[in-house]
Amino acid sequence: MTAKSVKVEKIVLLFSKSELGKLYDFFTDDEISVLEDGSLKVIFHYDSAKNILPFLLMFGRHIKILSPLWLKNEYQNEIKFICEC
């Protein structure tokens, strides 16, 4: 048996300050930073082979994907697809 290679990628997200309580259900203090304007920056590492889009979509308009670019593009494509239905 060979070990499956896992590609862990750094993900950077920006959230509205209203999401703080919800974020503590998923992230640690070390992963959450409160910015001067009150918005919340979350930096964490995630297995890029897993689908994170459903998780991100639950935050609606209160989330902005800062990086990686491929995830931002996938998120935007998913939003467009939902709007076309």
PDB file of N, CA and C in Angstrom:
ATOM      1  N   MET A   1       0.837  -1.190   0.000  1.00  0.00           N
ATOM      2  CA  MET A   1       0.000   0.000   0.000  1.00  0.00           C
ATOM      3  C   MET A   1       0.878   1.248   0.000  1.00  0.00           C
ATOM      4  N   THR A   2       0.551   2.199  -0.832  1.00  0.00           N
ATOM      5  CA  THR A   2       1.305   3.451  -0.858  1.00  0.00           C
ATOM      6  C   THR A   2       0.496   4.546  -0.196  1.00  0.00           C
ATOM      7  N   ALA A   3       1.199   5.433   0.428  1.00  0.00           N
ATOM      8  CA  ALA A   3       0.522   6.562   1.082  1.00  0.00           C
ATOM      9  C   ALA A   3       0.035   7.526   0.013  1.00  0.00           C
ATOM     10  N   LYS A   4      -1.168   7.965   0.174  1.00  0.00           N
ATOM     11  CA  LYS A   4      -1.746   8.934  -0.755  1.00  0.00           C
ATOM     12  C   LYS A   4      -1.096  10.289  -0.498  1.00  0.00           C
ATOM     13  N   SER A   5      -0.620  10.926  -1.556  1.00  0.00           N
ATOM     14  CA  SER A   5       0.011  12.236  -1.353  1.00  0.00           C
ATOM     15  C   SER A   5      -1.062  13.296  -1.132  1.00  0.00           C
ATOM     16  N   VAL A   6      -0.840  14.087  -0.149  1.00  0.00           N
ATOM     17  CA  VAL A   6      -1.783  15.140   0.216  1.00  0.00           C
ATOM     18  C   VAL A   6      -1.133  16.473  -0.095  1.00  0.00           C
ATOM     19  N   LYS A   7      -1.857  17.306  -0.841  1.00  0.00           N
ATOM     20  CA  LYS A   7      -1.348  18.636  -1.147  1.00  0.00           C
ATOM     21  C   LYS A   7      -2.071  19.628  -0.235  1.00  0.00           C
ATOM     22  N   VAL A   8      -1.374  20.048   0.787  1.00  0.00           N
ATOM     23  CA  VAL A   8      -1.941  20.997   1.738  1.00  0.00           C
ATOM     24  C   VAL A   8      -1.590  22.396   1.262  1.00  0.00           C
ATOM     25  N   GLU A   9      -2.607  23.232   1.197  1.00  0.00           N
ATOM     26  CA  GLU A   9      -2.401  24.572   0.684  1.00  0.00           C
ATOM     27  C   GLU A   9      -2.828  25.630   1.695  1.00  0.00           C
ATOM     28  N   LYS A  10      -2.127  26.744   1.672  1.00  0.00           N
ATOM     29  CA  LYS A  10      -2.468  27.872   2.542  1.00  0.00           C
ATOM     30  C   LYS A  10      -3.663  28.597   1.941  1.00  0.00           C
ATOM     31  N   ILE A  11      -4.680  28.815   2.764  1.00  0.00           N
ATOM     32  CA  ILE A  11      -5.888  29.518   2.338  1.00  0.00           C
ATOM     33  C   ILE A  11      -6.036  30.758   3.202  1.00  0.00           C
ATOM     34  N   VAL A  12      -6.305  31.887   2.542  1.00  0.00           N
ATOM     35  CA  VAL A  12      -6.479  33.161   3.244  1.00  0.00           C
ATOM     36  C   VAL A  12      -7.861  33.703   2.889  1.00  0.00           C
ATOM     37  N   LEU A  13      -8.660  33.944   3.918  1.00  0.00           N
ATOM     38  CA  LEU A  13     -10.033  34.415   3.745  1.00  0.00           C
ATOM     39  C   LEU A  13     -10.248  35.698   4.535  1.00  0.00           C
ATOM     40  N   LEU A  14     -11.175  36.514   4.067  1.00  0.00           N
ATOM     41  CA  LEU A  14     -11.563  37.734   4.762  1.00  0.00           C
ATOM     42  C   LEU A  14     -13.061  37.647   5.034  1.00  0.00           C
ATOM     43  N   PHE A  15     -13.451  37.873   6.287  1.00  0.00           N
ATOM     44  CA  PHE A  15     -14.851  37.768   6.688  1.00  0.00           C
ATOM     45  C   PHE A  15     -15.346  39.087   7.270  1.00  0.00           C
ATOM     46  N   SER A  16     -16.658  39.301   7.175  1.00  0.00           N
ATOM     47  CA  SER A  16     -17.296  40.419   7.868  1.00  0.00           C
ATOM     48  C   SER A  16     -17.190  40.175   9.367  1.00  0.00           C
ATOM     49  N   LYS A  17     -17.132  41.254  10.139  1.00  0.00           N
ATOM     50  CA  LYS A  17     -17.006  41.111  11.593  1.00  0.00           C
ATOM     51  C   LYS A  17     -18.199  40.389  12.209  1.00  0.00           C
ATOM     52  N   SER A  18     -19.339  40.411  11.538  1.00  0.00           N
ATOM     53  CA  SER A  18     -20.532  39.732  12.049  1.00  0.00           C
ATOM     54  C   SER A  18     -20.371  38.211  12.105  1.00  0.00           C
ATOM     55  N   GLU A  19     -19.357  37.680  11.460  1.00  0.00           N
ATOM     56  CA  GLU A  19     -19.154  36.233  11.393  1.00  0.00           C
ATOM     57  C   GLU A  19     -18.258  35.687  12.507  1.00  0.00           C
ATOM     58  N   LEU A  20     -17.789  36.538  13.399  1.00  0.00           N
ATOM     59  CA  LEU A  20     -16.819  36.122  14.414  1.00  0.00           C
ATOM     60  C   LEU A  20     -17.278  34.908  15.222  1.00  0.00           C
ATOM     61  N   GLY A  21     -18.490  34.943  15.734  1.00  0.00           N
ATOM     62  CA  GLY A  21     -18.990  33.826  16.536  1.00  0.00           C
ATOM     63  C   GLY A  21     -18.990  32.519  15.769  1.00  0.00           C
ATOM     64  N   LYS A  22     -19.412  32.561  14.521  1.00  0.00           N
ATOM     65  CA  LYS A  22     -19.445  31.366  13.683  1.00  0.00           C
ATOM     66  C   LYS A  22     -18.031  30.858  13.395  1.00  0.00           C
ATOM     67  N   LEU A  23     -17.096  31.770  13.205  1.00  0.00           N
ATOM     68  CA  LEU A  23     -15.726  31.373  12.864  1.00  0.00           C
ATOM     69  C   LEU A  23     -15.072  30.564  13.968  1.00  0.00           C
ATOM     70  N   TYR A  24     -15.396  30.875  15.218  1.00  0.00           N
ATOM     71  CA  TYR A  24     -14.801  30.131  16.328  1.00  0.00           C
ATOM     72  C   TYR A  24     -15.291  28.683  16.387  1.00  0.00           C
ATOM     73  N   ASP A  25     -16.351  28.362  15.647  1.00  0.00           N
ATOM     74  CA  ASP A  25     -16.791  26.969  15.546  1.00  0.00           C
ATOM     75  C   ASP A  25     -15.869  26.156  14.644  1.00  0.00           C
ATOM     76  N   PHE A  26     -15.106  26.842  13.782  1.00  0.00           N
ATOM     77  CA  PHE A  26     -14.304  26.152  12.771  1.00  0.00           C
ATOM     78  C   PHE A  26     -12.802  26.422  12.842  1.00  0.00           C
ATOM     79  N   PHE A  27     -12.423  27.542  13.442  1.00  0.00           N
ATOM     80  CA  PHE A  27     -11.020  27.948  13.435  1.00  0.00           C
ATOM     81  C   PHE A  27     -10.536  28.249  14.853  1.00  0.00           C
ATOM     82  N   THR A  28      -9.220  28.235  15.023  1.00  0.00           N
ATOM     83  CA  THR A  28      -8.614  28.530  16.324  1.00  0.00           C
ATOM     84  C   THR A  28      -8.241  30.010  16.411  1.00  0.00           C
ATOM     85  N   ASP A  29      -7.931  30.456  17.622  1.00  0.00           N
ATOM     86  CA  ASP A  29      -7.477  31.840  17.823  1.00  0.00           C
ATOM     87  C   ASP A  29      -6.266  32.162  16.962  1.00  0.00           C
ATOM     88  N   ASP A  30      -5.386  31.188  16.806  1.00  0.00           N
ATOM     89  CA  ASP A  30      -4.170  31.403  16.020  1.00  0.00           C
ATOM     90  C   ASP A  30      -4.461  31.620  14.539  1.00  0.00           C
ATOM     91  N   GLU A  31      -5.596  31.141  14.070  1.00  0.00           N
ATOM     92  CA  GLU A  31      -5.942  31.259  12.647  1.00  0.00           C
ATOM     93  C   GLU A  31      -6.759  32.515  12.337  1.00  0.00           C
ATOM     94  N   ILE A  32      -7.305  33.159  13.355  1.00  0.00           N
ATOM     95  CA  ILE A  32      -8.179  34.328  13.168  1.00  0.00           C
ATOM     96  C   ILE A  32      -7.473  35.592  13.631  1.00  0.00           C
ATOM     97  N   SER A  33      -7.478  36.617  12.773  1.00  0.00           N
ATOM     98  CA  SER A  33      -6.933  37.933  13.134  1.00  0.00           C
ATOM     99  C   SER A  33      -8.017  38.973  12.920  1.00  0.00           C
ATOM    100  N   VAL A  34      -8.183  39.865  13.887  1.00  0.00           N
ATOM    101  CA  VAL A  34      -9.128  40.972  13.747  1.00  0.00           C
ATOM    102  C   VAL A  34      -8.349  42.155  13.184  1.00  0.00           C
ATOM    103  N   LEU A  35      -8.796  42.667  12.044  1.00  0.00           N
ATOM    104  CA  LEU A  35      -8.124  43.790  11.399  1.00  0.00           C
ATOM    105  C   LEU A  35      -8.630  45.114  11.965  1.00  0.00           C
ATOM    106  N   GLU A  36      -7.942  46.197  11.659  1.00  0.00           N
ATOM    107  CA  GLU A  36      -8.293  47.524  12.199  1.00  0.00           C
ATOM    108  C   GLU A  36      -9.724  47.929  11.894  1.00  0.00           C
ATOM    109  N   ASP A  37     -10.227  47.554  10.707  1.00  0.00           N
ATOM    110  CA  ASP A  37     -11.593  47.928  10.331  1.00  0.00           C
ATOM    111  C   ASP A  37     -12.645  46.984  10.921  1.00  0.00           C
ATOM    112  N   GLY A  38     -12.203  45.998  11.705  1.00  0.00           N
ATOM    113  CA  GLY A  38     -13.126  45.058  12.335  1.00  0.00           C
ATOM    114  C   GLY A  38     -13.342  43.780  11.538  1.00  0.00           C
ATOM    115  N   SER A  39     -12.921  43.779  10.283  1.00  0.00           N
ATOM    116  CA  SER A  39     -13.064  42.557   9.495  1.00  0.00           C
ATOM    117  C   SER A  39     -12.110  41.491  10.029  1.00  0.00           C
ATOM    118  N   LEU A  40     -12.329  40.268   9.625  1.00  0.00           N
ATOM    119  CA  LEU A  40     -11.604  39.131  10.182  1.00  0.00           C
ATOM    120  C   LEU A  40     -10.827  38.408   9.091  1.00  0.00           C
ATOM    121  N   LYS A  41      -9.556  38.255   9.314  1.00  0.00           N
ATOM    122  CA  LYS A  41      -8.706  37.535   8.370  1.00  0.00           C
ATOM    123  C   LYS A  41      -8.414  36.162   8.954  1.00  0.00           C
ATOM    124  N   VAL A  42      -8.664  35.135   8.159  1.00  0.00           N
ATOM    125  CA  VAL A  42      -8.431  33.765   8.597  1.00  0.00           C
ATOM    126  C   VAL A  42      -7.401  33.131   7.672  1.00  0.00           C
ATOM    127  N   ILE A  43      -6.357  32.579   8.263  1.00  0.00           N
ATOM    128  CA  ILE A  43      -5.315  31.887   7.508  1.00  0.00           C
ATOM    129  C   ILE A  43      -5.210  30.472   8.063  1.00  0.00           C
ATOM    130  N   PHE A  44      -5.359  29.492   7.183  1.00  0.00           N
ATOM    131  CA  PHE A  44      -5.263  28.096   7.599  1.00  0.00           C
ATOM    132  C   PHE A  44      -4.754  27.253   6.439  1.00  0.00           C
ATOM    133  N   HIS A  45      -4.451  26.016   6.720  1.00  0.00           N
ATOM    134  CA  HIS A  45      -3.969  25.090   5.700  1.00  0.00           C
ATOM    135  C   HIS A  45      -5.008  23.995   5.505  1.00  0.00           C
ATOM    136  N   TYR A  46      -5.208  23.603   4.245  1.00  0.00           N
ATOM    137  CA  TYR A  46      -6.281  22.675   3.910  1.00  0.00           C
ATOM    138  C   TYR A  46      -5.836  21.749   2.789  1.00  0.00           C
ATOM    139  N   ASP A  47      -6.311  20.534   2.818  1.00  0.00           N
ATOM    140  CA  ASP A  47      -6.028  19.556   1.765  1.00  0.00           C
ATOM    141  C   ASP A  47      -6.767  19.995   0.500  1.00  0.00           C
ATOM    142  N   SER A  48      -6.024  20.402  -0.521  1.00  0.00           N
ATOM    143  CA  SER A  48      -6.642  20.939  -1.737  1.00  0.00           C
ATOM    144  C   SER A  48      -7.407  19.883  -2.530  1.00  0.00           C
ATOM    145  N   ALA A  49      -7.241  18.604  -2.200  1.00  0.00           N
ATOM    146  CA  ALA A  49      -7.992  17.551  -2.879  1.00  0.00           C
ATOM    147  C   ALA A  49      -9.431  17.465  -2.364  1.00  0.00           C
ATOM    148  N   LYS A  50      -9.698  18.074  -1.228  1.00  0.00           N
ATOM    149  CA  LYS A  50     -11.047  18.050  -0.654  1.00  0.00           C
ATOM    150  C   LYS A  50     -11.826  19.277  -1.118  1.00  0.00           C
ATOM    151  N   ASN A  51     -13.133  19.105  -1.249  1.00  0.00           N
ATOM    152  CA  ASN A  51     -13.987  20.190  -1.730  1.00  0.00           C
ATOM    153  C   ASN A  51     -14.380  21.106  -0.573  1.00  0.00           C
ATOM    154  N   ILE A  52     -13.834  22.298  -0.570  1.00  0.00           N
ATOM    155  CA  ILE A  52     -14.118  23.264   0.490  1.00  0.00           C
ATOM    156  C   ILE A  52     -15.229  24.242   0.087  1.00  0.00           C
ATOM    157  N   LEU A  53     -15.659  24.204  -1.177  1.00  0.00           N
ATOM    158  CA  LEU A  53     -16.651  25.176  -1.655  1.00  0.00           C
ATOM    159  C   LEU A  53     -17.949  25.190  -0.846  1.00  0.00           C
ATOM    160  N   PRO A  54     -18.558  24.049  -0.530  1.00  0.00           N
ATOM    161  CA  PRO A  54     -19.800  24.104   0.262  1.00  0.00           C
ATOM    162  C   PRO A  54     -19.615  24.829   1.596  1.00  0.00           C
ATOM    163  N   PHE A  55     -18.481  24.610   2.230  1.00  0.00           N
ATOM    164  CA  PHE A  55     -18.185  25.298   3.488  1.00  0.00           C
ATOM    165  C   PHE A  55     -18.117  26.806   3.272  1.00  0.00           C
ATOM    166  N   LEU A  56     -17.409  27.238   2.239  1.00  0.00           N
ATOM    167  CA  LEU A  56     -17.258  28.669   1.974  1.00  0.00           C
ATOM    168  C   LEU A  56     -18.585  29.314   1.593  1.00  0.00           C
ATOM    169  N   LEU A  57     -19.406  28.597   0.848  1.00  0.00           N
ATOM    170  CA  LEU A  57     -20.685  29.148   0.388  1.00  0.00           C
ATOM    171  C   LEU A  57     -21.640  29.453   1.536  1.00  0.00           C
ATOM    172  N   MET A  58     -21.495  28.756   2.653  1.00  0.00           N
ATOM    173  CA  MET A  58     -22.424  29.001   3.767  1.00  0.00           C
ATOM    174  C   MET A  58     -22.250  30.399   4.370  1.00  0.00           C
ATOM    175  N   PHE A  59     -21.139  31.066   4.062  1.00  0.00           N
ATOM    176  CA  PHE A  59     -20.914  32.413   4.584  1.00  0.00           C
ATOM    177  C   PHE A  59     -21.493  33.494   3.671  1.00  0.00           C
ATOM    178  N   GLY A  60     -22.050  33.091   2.531  1.00  0.00           N
ATOM    179  CA  GLY A  60     -22.709  34.041   1.636  1.00  0.00           C
ATOM    180  C   GLY A  60     -21.852  35.234   1.287  1.00  0.00           C
ATOM    181  N   ARG A  61     -22.423  36.415   1.434  1.00  0.00           N
ATOM    182  CA  ARG A  61     -21.711  37.644   1.054  1.00  0.00           C
ATOM    183  C   ARG A  61     -20.740  38.132   2.127  1.00  0.00           C
ATOM    184  N   HIS A  62     -20.603  37.378   3.196  1.00  0.00           N
ATOM    185  CA  HIS A  62     -19.737  37.786   4.304  1.00  0.00           C
ATOM    186  C   HIS A  62     -18.314  37.239   4.193  1.00  0.00           C
ATOM    187  N   ILE A  63     -17.956  36.711   3.026  1.00  0.00           N
ATOM    188  CA  ILE A  63     -16.631  36.126   2.834  1.00  0.00           C
ATOM    189  C   ILE A  63     -16.001  36.628   1.541  1.00  0.00           C
ATOM    190  N   LYS A  64     -14.691  36.782   1.591  1.00  0.00           N
ATOM    191  CA  LYS A  64     -13.910  37.104   0.396  1.00  0.00           C
ATOM    192  C   LYS A  64     -12.680  36.206   0.427  1.00  0.00           C
ATOM    193  N   ILE A  65     -12.428  35.531  -0.676  1.00  0.00           N
ATOM    194  CA  ILE A  65     -11.263  34.653  -0.766  1.00  0.00           C
ATOM    195  C   ILE A  65     -10.088  35.479  -1.268  1.00  0.00           C
ATOM    196  N   LEU A  66      -9.045  35.579  -0.463  1.00  0.00           N
ATOM    197  CA  LEU A  66      -7.857  36.340  -0.843  1.00  0.00           C
ATOM    198  C   LEU A  66      -6.841  35.466  -1.573  1.00  0.00           C
ATOM    199  N   SER A  67      -6.703  34.231  -1.144  1.00  0.00           N
ATOM    200  CA  SER A  67      -5.818  33.298  -1.842  1.00  0.00           C
ATOM    201  C   SER A  67      -6.134  31.875  -1.385  1.00  0.00           C
ATOM    202  N   PRO A  68      -5.855  30.919  -2.232  1.00  0.00           N
ATOM    203  CA  PRO A  68      -5.187  30.954  -3.524  1.00  0.00           C
ATOM    204  C   PRO A  68      -6.138  31.386  -4.643  1.00  0.00           C
ATOM    205  N   LEU A  69      -5.568  31.817  -5.733  1.00  0.00           N
ATOM    206  CA  LEU A  69      -6.346  32.319  -6.864  1.00  0.00           C
ATOM    207  C   LEU A  69      -7.257  31.243  -7.450  1.00  0.00           C
ATOM    208  N   TRP A  70      -6.779  30.009  -7.541  1.00  0.00           N
ATOM    209  CA  TRP A  70      -7.602  28.943  -8.124  1.00  0.00           C
ATOM    210  C   TRP A  70      -8.886  28.747  -7.317  1.00  0.00           C
ATOM    211  N   LEU A  71      -8.809  28.891  -5.995  1.00  0.00           N
ATOM    212  CA  LEU A  71      -9.986  28.725  -5.146  1.00  0.00           C
ATOM    213  C   LEU A  71     -10.947  29.893  -5.345  1.00  0.00           C
ATOM    214  N   LYS A  72     -10.409  31.090  -5.450  1.00  0.00           N
ATOM    215  CA  LYS A  72     -11.235  32.273  -5.712  1.00  0.00           C
ATOM    216  C   LYS A  72     -12.001  32.095  -7.024  1.00  0.00           C
ATOM    217  N   ASN A  73     -11.323  31.605  -8.054  1.00  0.00           N
ATOM    218  CA  ASN A  73     -11.964  31.388  -9.355  1.00  0.00           C
ATOM    219  C   ASN A  73     -13.037  30.309  -9.280  1.00  0.00           C
ATOM    220  N   GLU A  74     -12.755  29.217  -8.596  1.00  0.00           N
ATOM    221  CA  GLU A  74     -13.752  28.150  -8.437  1.00  0.00           C
ATOM    222  C   GLU A  74     -14.983  28.653  -7.687  1.00  0.00           C
ATOM    223  N   TYR A  75     -14.756  29.462  -6.663  1.00  0.00           N
ATOM    224  CA  TYR A  75     -15.853  30.022  -5.874  1.00  0.00           C
ATOM    225  C   TYR A  75     -16.734  30.919  -6.752  1.00  0.00           C
ATOM    226  N   GLN A  76     -16.105  31.788  -7.541  1.00  0.00           N
ATOM    227  CA  GLN A  76     -16.848  32.678  -8.432  1.00  0.00           C
ATOM    228  C   GLN A  76     -17.633  31.887  -9.477  1.00  0.00           C
ATOM    229  N   ASN A  77     -17.032  30.833 -10.017  1.00  0.00           N
ATOM    230  CA  ASN A  77     -17.730  29.993 -10.992  1.00  0.00           C
ATOM    231  C   ASN A  77     -18.928  29.300 -10.367  1.00  0.00           C
ATOM    232  N   GLU A  78     -18.796  28.867  -9.131  1.00  0.00           N
ATOM    233  CA  GLU A  78     -19.903  28.210  -8.437  1.00  0.00           C
ATOM    234  C   GLU A  78     -21.054  29.192  -8.204  1.00  0.00           C
ATOM    235  N   ILE A  79     -20.736  30.416  -7.827  1.00  0.00           N
ATOM    236  CA  ILE A  79     -21.763  31.453  -7.635  1.00  0.00           C
ATOM    237  C   ILE A  79     -22.492  31.723  -8.953  1.00  0.00           C
ATOM    238  N   LYS A  80     -21.739  31.836 -10.038  1.00  0.00           N
ATOM    239  CA  LYS A  80     -22.352  32.058 -11.362  1.00  0.00           C
ATOM    240  C   LYS A  80     -23.274  30.908 -11.724  1.00  0.00           C
ATOM    241  N   PHE A  81     -22.831  29.687 -11.475  1.00  0.00           N
ATOM    242  CA  PHE A  81     -23.641  28.510 -11.779  1.00  0.00           C
ATOM    243  C   PHE A  81     -24.945  28.532 -10.986  1.00  0.00           C
ATOM    244  N   ILE A  82     -24.875  28.869  -9.720  1.00  0.00           N
ATOM    245  CA  ILE A  82     -26.067  28.937  -8.877  1.00  0.00           C
ATOM    246  C   ILE A  82     -27.043  29.981  -9.409  1.00  0.00           C
ATOM    247  N   CYS A  83     -26.531  31.115  -9.848  1.00  0.00           N
ATOM    248  CA  CYS A  83     -27.381  32.196 -10.348  1.00  0.00           C
ATOM    249  C   CYS A  83     -28.053  31.844 -11.674  1.00  0.00           C
ATOM    250  N   GLU A  84     -27.447  30.961 -12.439  1.00  0.00           N
ATOM    251  CA  GLU A  84     -28.001  30.585 -13.740  1.00  0.00           C
ATOM    252  C   GLU A  84     -29.118  29.561 -13.627  1.00  0.00           C
ATOM    253  N   CYS A  85     -29.236  28.903 -12.496  1.00  0.00           N
ATOM    254  CA  CYS A  85     -30.251  27.845 -12.335  1.00  0.00           C
ATOM    255  C   CYS A  85     -31.646  28.406 -12.275  1.00  0.00           C
TER     256      CYS A  85
END
